[in-house]
mmCIF file of C-alpha atoms in Angstrom:
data_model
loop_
_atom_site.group_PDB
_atom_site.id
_atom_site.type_symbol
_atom_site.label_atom_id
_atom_site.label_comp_id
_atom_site.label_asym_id
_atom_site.label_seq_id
_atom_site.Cartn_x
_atom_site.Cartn_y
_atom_site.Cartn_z
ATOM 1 C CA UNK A 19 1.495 -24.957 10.743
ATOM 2 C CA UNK A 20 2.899 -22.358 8.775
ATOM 3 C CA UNK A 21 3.034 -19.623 11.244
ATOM 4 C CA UNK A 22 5.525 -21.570 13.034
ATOM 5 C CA UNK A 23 8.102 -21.319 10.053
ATOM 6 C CA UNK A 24 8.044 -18.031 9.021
ATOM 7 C CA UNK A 25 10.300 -16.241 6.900
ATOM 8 C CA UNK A 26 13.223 -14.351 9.452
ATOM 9 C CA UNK A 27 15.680 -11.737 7.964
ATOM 10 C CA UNK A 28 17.983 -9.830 9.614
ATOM 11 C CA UNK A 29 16.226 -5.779 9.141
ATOM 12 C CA UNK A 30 18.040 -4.246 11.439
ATOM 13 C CA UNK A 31 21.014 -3.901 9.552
ATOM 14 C CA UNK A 32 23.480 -1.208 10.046
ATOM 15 C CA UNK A 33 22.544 2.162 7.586
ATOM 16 C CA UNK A 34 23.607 5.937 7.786
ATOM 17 C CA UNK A 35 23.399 8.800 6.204
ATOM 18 C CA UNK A 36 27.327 10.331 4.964
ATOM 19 C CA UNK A 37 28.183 12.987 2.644
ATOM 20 C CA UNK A 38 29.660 11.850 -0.178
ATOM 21 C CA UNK A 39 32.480 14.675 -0.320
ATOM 22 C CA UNK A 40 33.517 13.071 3.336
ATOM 23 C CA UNK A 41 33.609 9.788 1.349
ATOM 24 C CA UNK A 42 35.251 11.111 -1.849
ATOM 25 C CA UNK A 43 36.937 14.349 -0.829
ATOM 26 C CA UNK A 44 35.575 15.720 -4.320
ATOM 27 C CA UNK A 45 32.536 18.147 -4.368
ATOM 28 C CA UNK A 46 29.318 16.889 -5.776
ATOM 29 C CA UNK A 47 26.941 18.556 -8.029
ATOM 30 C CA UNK A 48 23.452 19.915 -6.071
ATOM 31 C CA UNK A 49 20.913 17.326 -5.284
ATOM 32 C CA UNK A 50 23.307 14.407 -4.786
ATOM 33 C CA UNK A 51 25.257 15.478 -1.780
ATOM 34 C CA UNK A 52 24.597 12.438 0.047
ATOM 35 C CA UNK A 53 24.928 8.649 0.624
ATOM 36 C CA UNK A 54 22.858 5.846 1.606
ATOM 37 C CA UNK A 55 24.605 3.459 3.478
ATOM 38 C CA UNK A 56 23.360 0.100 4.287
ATOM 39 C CA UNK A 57 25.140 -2.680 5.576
ATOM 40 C CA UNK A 58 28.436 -1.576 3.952
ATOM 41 C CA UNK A 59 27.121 -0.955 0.798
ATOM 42 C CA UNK A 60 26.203 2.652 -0.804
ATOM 43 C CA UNK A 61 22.902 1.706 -2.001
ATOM 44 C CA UNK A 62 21.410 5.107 -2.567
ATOM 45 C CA UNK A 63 22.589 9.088 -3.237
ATOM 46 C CA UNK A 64 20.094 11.544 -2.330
ATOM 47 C CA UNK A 65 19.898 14.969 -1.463
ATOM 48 C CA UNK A 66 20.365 17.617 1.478
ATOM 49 C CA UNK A 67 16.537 18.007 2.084
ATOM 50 C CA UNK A 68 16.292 13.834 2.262
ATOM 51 C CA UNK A 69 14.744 12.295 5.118
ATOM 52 C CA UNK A 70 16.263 9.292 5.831
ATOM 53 C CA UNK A 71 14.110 6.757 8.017
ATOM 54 C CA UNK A 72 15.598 3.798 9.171
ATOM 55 C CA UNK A 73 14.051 0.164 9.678
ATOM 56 C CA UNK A 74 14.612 0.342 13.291
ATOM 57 C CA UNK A 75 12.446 3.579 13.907
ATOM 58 C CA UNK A 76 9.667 2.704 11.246
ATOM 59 C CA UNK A 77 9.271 -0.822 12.297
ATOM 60 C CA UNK A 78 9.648 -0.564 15.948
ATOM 61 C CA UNK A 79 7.251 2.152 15.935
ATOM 62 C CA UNK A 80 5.003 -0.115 13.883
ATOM 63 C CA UNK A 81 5.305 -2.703 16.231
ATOM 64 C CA UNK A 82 4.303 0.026 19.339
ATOM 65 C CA UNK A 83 1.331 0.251 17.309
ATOM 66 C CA UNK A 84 -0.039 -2.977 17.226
ATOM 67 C CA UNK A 85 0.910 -3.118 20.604
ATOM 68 C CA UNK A 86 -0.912 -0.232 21.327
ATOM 69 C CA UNK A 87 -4.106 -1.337 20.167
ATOM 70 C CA UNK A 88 -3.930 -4.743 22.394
ATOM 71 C CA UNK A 89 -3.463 -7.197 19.500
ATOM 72 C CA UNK A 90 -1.511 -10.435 19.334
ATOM 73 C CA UNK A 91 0.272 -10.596 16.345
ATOM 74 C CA UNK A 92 2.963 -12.859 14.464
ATOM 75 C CA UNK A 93 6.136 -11.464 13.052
ATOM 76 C CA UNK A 94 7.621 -12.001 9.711
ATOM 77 C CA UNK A 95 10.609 -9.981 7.639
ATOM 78 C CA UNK A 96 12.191 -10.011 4.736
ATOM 79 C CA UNK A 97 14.692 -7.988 3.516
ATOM 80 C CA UNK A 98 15.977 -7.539 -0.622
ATOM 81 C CA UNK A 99 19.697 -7.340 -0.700
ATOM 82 C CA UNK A 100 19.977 -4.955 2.245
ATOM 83 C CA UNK A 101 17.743 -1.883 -0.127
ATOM 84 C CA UNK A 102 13.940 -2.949 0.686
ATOM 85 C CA UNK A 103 12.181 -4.507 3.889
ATOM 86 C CA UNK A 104 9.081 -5.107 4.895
ATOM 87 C CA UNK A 105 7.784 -6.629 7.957
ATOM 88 C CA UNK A 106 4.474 -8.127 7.816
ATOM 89 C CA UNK A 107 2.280 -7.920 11.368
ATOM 90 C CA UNK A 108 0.027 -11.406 11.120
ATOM 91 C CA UNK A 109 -2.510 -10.794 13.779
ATOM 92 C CA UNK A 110 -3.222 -14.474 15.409
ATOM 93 C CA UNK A 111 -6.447 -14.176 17.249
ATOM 94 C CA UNK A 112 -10.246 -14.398 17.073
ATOM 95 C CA UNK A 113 -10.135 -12.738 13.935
ATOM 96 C CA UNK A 114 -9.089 -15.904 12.104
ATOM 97 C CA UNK A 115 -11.487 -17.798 9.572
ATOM 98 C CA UNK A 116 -12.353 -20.402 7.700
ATOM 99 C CA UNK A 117 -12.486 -20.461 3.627
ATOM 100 C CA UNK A 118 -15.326 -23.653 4.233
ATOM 101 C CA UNK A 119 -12.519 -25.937 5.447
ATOM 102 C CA UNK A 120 -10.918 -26.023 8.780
ATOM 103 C CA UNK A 121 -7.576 -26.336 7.176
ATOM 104 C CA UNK A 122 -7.651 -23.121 4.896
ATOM 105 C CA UNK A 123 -7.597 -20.908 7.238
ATOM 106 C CA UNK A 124 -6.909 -16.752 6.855
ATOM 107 C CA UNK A 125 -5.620 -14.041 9.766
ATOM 108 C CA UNK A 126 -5.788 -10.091 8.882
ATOM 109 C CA UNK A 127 -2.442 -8.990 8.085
ATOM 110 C CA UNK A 128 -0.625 -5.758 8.299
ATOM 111 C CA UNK A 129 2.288 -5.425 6.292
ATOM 112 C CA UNK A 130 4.718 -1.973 6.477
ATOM 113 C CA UNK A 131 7.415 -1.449 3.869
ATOM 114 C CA UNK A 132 10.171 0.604 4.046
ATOM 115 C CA UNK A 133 13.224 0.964 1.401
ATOM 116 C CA UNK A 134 16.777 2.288 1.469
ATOM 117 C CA UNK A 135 17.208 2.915 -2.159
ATOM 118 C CA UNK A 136 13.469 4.536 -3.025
ATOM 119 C CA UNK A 137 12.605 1.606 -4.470
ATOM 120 C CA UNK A 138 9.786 1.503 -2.222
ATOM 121 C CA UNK A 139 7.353 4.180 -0.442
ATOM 122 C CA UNK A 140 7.628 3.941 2.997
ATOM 123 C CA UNK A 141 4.134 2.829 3.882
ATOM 124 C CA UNK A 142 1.450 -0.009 5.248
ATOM 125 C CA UNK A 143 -1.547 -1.800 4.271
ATOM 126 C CA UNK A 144 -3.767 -4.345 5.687
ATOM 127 C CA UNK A 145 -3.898 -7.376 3.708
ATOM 128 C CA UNK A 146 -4.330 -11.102 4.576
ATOM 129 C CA UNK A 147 -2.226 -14.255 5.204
ATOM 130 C CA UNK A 148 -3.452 -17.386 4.261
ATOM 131 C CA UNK A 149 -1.301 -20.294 6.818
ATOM 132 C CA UNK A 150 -1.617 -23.144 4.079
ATOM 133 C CA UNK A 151 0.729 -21.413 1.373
ATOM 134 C CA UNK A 152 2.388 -18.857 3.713
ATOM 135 C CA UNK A 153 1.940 -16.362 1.289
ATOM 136 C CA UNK A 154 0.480 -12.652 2.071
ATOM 137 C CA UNK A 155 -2.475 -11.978 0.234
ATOM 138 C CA UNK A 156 -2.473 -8.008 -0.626
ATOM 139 C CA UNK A 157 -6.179 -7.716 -2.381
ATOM 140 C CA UNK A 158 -7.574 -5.405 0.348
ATOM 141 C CA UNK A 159 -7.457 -1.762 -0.271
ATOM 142 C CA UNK A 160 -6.832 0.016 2.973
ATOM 143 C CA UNK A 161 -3.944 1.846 3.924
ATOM 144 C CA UNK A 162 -2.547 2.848 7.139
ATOM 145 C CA UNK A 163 -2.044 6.543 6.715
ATOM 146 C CA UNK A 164 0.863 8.751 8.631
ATOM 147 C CA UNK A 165 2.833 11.157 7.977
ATOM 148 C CA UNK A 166 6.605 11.991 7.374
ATOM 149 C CA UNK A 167 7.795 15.272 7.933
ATOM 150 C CA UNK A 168 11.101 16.380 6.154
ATOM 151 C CA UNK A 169 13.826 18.987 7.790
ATOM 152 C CA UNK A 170 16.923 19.391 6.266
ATOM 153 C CA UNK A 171 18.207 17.632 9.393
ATOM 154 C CA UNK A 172 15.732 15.976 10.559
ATOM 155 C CA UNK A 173 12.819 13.266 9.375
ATOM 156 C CA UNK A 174 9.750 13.249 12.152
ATOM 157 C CA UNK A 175 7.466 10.233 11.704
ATOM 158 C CA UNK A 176 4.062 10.249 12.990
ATOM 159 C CA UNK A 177 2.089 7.160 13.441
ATOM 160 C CA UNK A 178 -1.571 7.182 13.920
ATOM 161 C CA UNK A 179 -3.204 5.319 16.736
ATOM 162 C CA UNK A 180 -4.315 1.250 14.915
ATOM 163 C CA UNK A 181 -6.851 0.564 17.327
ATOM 164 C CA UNK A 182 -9.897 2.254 15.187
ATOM 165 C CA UNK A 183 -8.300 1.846 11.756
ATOM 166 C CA UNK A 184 -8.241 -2.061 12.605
ATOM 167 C CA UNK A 185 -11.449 -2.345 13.755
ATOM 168 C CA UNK A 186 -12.899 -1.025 10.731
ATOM 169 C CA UNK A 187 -10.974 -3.465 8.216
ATOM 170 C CA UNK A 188 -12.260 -5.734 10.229
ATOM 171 C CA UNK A 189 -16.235 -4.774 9.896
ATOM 172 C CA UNK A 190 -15.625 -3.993 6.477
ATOM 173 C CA UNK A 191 -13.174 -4.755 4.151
ATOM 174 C CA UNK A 192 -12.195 -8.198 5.514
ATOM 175 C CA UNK A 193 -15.461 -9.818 5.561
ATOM 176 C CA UNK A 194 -16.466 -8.034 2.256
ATOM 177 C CA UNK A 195 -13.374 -9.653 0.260
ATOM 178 C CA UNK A 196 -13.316 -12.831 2.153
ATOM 179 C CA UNK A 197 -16.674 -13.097 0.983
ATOM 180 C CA UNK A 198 -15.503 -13.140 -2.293
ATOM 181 C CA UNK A 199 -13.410 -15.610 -1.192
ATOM 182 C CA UNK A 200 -15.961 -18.058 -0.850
ATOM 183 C CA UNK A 201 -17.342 -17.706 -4.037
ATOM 184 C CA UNK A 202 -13.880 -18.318 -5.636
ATOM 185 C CA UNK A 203 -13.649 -21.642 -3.907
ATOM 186 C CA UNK A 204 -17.609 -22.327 -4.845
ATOM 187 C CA UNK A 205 -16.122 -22.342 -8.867
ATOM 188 C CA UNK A 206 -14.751 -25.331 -9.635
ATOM 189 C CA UNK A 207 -12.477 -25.538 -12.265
ATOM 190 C CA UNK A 208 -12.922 -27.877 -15.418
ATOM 191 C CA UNK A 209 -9.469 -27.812 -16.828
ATOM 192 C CA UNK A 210 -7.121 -27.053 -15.006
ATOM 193 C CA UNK A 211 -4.326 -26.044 -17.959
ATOM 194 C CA UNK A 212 -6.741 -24.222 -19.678
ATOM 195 C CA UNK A 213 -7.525 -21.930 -16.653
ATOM 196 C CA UNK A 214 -4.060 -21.012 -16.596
ATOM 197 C CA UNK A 215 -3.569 -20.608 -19.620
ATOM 198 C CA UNK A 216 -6.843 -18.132 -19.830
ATOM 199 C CA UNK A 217 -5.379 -15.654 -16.871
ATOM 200 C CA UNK A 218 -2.221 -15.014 -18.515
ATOM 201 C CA UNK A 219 -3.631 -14.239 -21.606
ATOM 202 C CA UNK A 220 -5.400 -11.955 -19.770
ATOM 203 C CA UNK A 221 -2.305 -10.812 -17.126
ATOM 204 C CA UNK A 222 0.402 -11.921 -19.430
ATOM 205 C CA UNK A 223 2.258 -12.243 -15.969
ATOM 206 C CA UNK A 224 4.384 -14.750 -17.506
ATOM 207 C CA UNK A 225 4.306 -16.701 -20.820
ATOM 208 C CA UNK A 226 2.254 -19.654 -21.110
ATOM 209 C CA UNK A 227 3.754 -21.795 -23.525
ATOM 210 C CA UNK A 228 7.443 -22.928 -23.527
ATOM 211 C CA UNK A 229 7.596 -21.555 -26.728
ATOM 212 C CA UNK A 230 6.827 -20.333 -30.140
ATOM 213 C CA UNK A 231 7.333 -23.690 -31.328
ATOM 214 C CA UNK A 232 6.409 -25.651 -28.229
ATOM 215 C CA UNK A 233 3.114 -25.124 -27.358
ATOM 216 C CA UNK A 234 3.479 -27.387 -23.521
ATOM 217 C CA UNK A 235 3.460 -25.347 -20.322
ATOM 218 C CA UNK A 236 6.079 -23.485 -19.545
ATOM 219 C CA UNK A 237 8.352 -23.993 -15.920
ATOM 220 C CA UNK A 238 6.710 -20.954 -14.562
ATOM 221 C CA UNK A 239 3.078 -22.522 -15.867
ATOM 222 C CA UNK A 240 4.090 -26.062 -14.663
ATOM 223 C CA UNK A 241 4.702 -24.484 -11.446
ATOM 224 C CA UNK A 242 1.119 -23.140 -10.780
ATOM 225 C CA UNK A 243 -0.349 -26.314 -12.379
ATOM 226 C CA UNK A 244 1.503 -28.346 -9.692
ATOM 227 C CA UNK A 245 0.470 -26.248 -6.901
ATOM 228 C CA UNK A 246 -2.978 -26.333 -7.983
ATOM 229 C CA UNK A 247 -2.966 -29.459 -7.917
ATOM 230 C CA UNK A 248 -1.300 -30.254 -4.611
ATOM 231 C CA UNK A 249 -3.468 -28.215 -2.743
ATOM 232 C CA UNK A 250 -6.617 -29.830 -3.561
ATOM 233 C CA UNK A 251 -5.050 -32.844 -2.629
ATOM 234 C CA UNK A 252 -4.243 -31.586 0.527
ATOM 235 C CA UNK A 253 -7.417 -30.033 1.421
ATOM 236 C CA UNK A 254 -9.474 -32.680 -0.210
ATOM 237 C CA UNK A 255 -11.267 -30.764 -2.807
ATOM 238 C CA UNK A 256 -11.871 -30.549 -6.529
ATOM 239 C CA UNK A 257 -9.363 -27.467 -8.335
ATOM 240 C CA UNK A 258 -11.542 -24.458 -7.605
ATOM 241 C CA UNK A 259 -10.880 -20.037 -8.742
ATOM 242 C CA UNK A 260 -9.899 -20.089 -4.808
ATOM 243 C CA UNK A 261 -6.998 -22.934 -5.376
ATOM 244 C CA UNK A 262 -6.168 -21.580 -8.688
ATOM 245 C CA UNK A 263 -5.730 -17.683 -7.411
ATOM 246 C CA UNK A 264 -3.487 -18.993 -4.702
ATOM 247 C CA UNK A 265 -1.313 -21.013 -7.293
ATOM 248 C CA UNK A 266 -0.385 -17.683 -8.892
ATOM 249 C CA UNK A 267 0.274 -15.877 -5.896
ATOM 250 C CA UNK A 268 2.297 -18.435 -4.923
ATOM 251 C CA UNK A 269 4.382 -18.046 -7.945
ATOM 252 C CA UNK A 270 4.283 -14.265 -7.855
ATOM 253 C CA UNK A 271 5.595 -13.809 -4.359
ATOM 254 C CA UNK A 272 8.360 -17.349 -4.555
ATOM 255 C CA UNK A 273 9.353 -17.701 -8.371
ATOM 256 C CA UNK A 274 9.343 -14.412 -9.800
ATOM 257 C CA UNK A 275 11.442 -11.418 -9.521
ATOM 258 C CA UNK A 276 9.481 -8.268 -8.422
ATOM 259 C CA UNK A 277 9.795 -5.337 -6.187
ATOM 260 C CA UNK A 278 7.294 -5.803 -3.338
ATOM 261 C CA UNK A 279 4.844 -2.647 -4.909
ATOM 262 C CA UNK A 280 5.095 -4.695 -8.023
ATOM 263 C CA UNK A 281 3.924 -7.851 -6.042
ATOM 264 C CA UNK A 282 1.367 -6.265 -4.482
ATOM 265 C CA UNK A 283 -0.354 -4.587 -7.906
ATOM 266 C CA UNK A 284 0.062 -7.988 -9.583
ATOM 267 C CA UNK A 285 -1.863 -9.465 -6.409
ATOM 268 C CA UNK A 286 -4.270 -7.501 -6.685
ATOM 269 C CA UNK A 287 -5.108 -7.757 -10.776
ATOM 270 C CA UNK A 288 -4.608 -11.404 -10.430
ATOM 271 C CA UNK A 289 -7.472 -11.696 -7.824
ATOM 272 C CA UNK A 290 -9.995 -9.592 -9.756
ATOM 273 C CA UNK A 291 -8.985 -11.129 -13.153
ATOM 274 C CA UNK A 292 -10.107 -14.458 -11.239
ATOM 275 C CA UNK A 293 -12.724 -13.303 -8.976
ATOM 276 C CA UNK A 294 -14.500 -12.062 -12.229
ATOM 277 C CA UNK A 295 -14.571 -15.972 -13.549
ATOM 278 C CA UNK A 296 -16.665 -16.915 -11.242
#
């Protein structure tokens, strides 16, 4: 239901390249002779030998690459204040599955990032969205490999073809981790606070208690708790490691402030920190 609703933001906004002595009619020392422009806003100040790739080249060529290799796919975008992007490529097909309940249901995902500021490599993974929470789910390890080749005047990007690179996630990776999956959701969980409470000792993500002298959950704790616990209600289980990974990811990815690299290394440690509970 999920799919339907997915996050929209504008990508494609305006961004160019200027020398900052045509902004400033001042010279500038060597290795910051440039500006990043995006939507109106200097966001970045590079050099001469930058490369500059904008959204609309690495995405749309991203998108002729899924296209490419014949797959029906879903589009969502986000964009952090006009400096990062990333588009993620939710392939909606025969490739979907079941975590042992028709309504828990996961797609292979393909998410490309791309950043005006450097906050973020320009790069893709494959990963997985999960349509209950409508969150990506960035455990898997494969990349999508291509190469950017830097002129003083001129940034070539070369994709490579998806068509084989998918197909192997697919008879690898995804079915490996997804098996993981459901032994996650085969754990149930006892109590509930002190699961959470376990993990971030563990992460320390976020702080568990409210504090040094109140020793109740914290908003950001309450938060997964709550989660937790509406999802079992909604699918009709008992609070499982499955459930209780998703609660955090939920968090991670709606509640608290991180770059998406940072997202998608928390993501990561958060699933094996759980995945080893069970």
């Amino acid at each position: 239901m999920y799919l339907q609703n997915l996050q929209q933001d504008e990508i494609f906004v305006s961004n160019e390249l200027i020398s900052l002595k045509s902004l400033t009619q001042m010279e500038s020392r060597r290795g910051l002779e440039n500006a990043v422009i995006s939507n109106g806003k200097i966001v970045n100040v590079v050099s001469n030998s930058y490369g500059h790739i904008s959204n609309q080249v690495f995405f749309g060529r991203a998108e002729k690459m899924l296209k490419d290799a014949g797959l029906m796919f879903i589009k969502r975008t986000i964009n952090k204040n006009d400096r990062s992007f990333v588009t993620d490529f939710i392939v909606d097909d025969s490739s979907q599955f079941s975590i042992k309940n028709e309504a828990d249901s996961i797609l292979p995902m393909l998410r490309f990032k791309n950043s005006y500021d450097g906050s973020e490599k320009t790069s893709g993974h494959f990963g997985f969205y999960r349509q209950i929470c409508s969150n990506g789910l960035h455990v898997s390890q494969a990349e999508i490999e291509f190469s950017i080749k830097h002129s003083k005047n001129n940034t070539d990007l070369i994709m490579p073809s998806l068509t084989n690179l998918f197909q192997r996630f697919l008879d690898n990776e995804f079915y490996t981790i997804t098996q993981k999956f459901h032994k996650m959701r085969d754990f149930e969980i006892i109590d509930t606070r002190e699961f959470v409470k376990v993990v971030l000792d563990q992460i320390k993500l976020f702080r568990y208690e409210c504090s040094d002298t109140n020793s109740n959950p914290s908003k950001k704790s309450r938060s997964v708790l709550e989660i937790l616990d509406y999802e079992a209600l909604a699918l009709k289980e008992t609070p499982n490691l499955w459930l209780g990974y998703n609660a955090f990811n939920s968090v991670l990815h709606n509640i608290l402030k991180k770059s998406f690299g940072q997202q998608e290394r928390l993501d990561k440690k958060l699933f094996n920190t759980i995945c080893e509970m069970a």
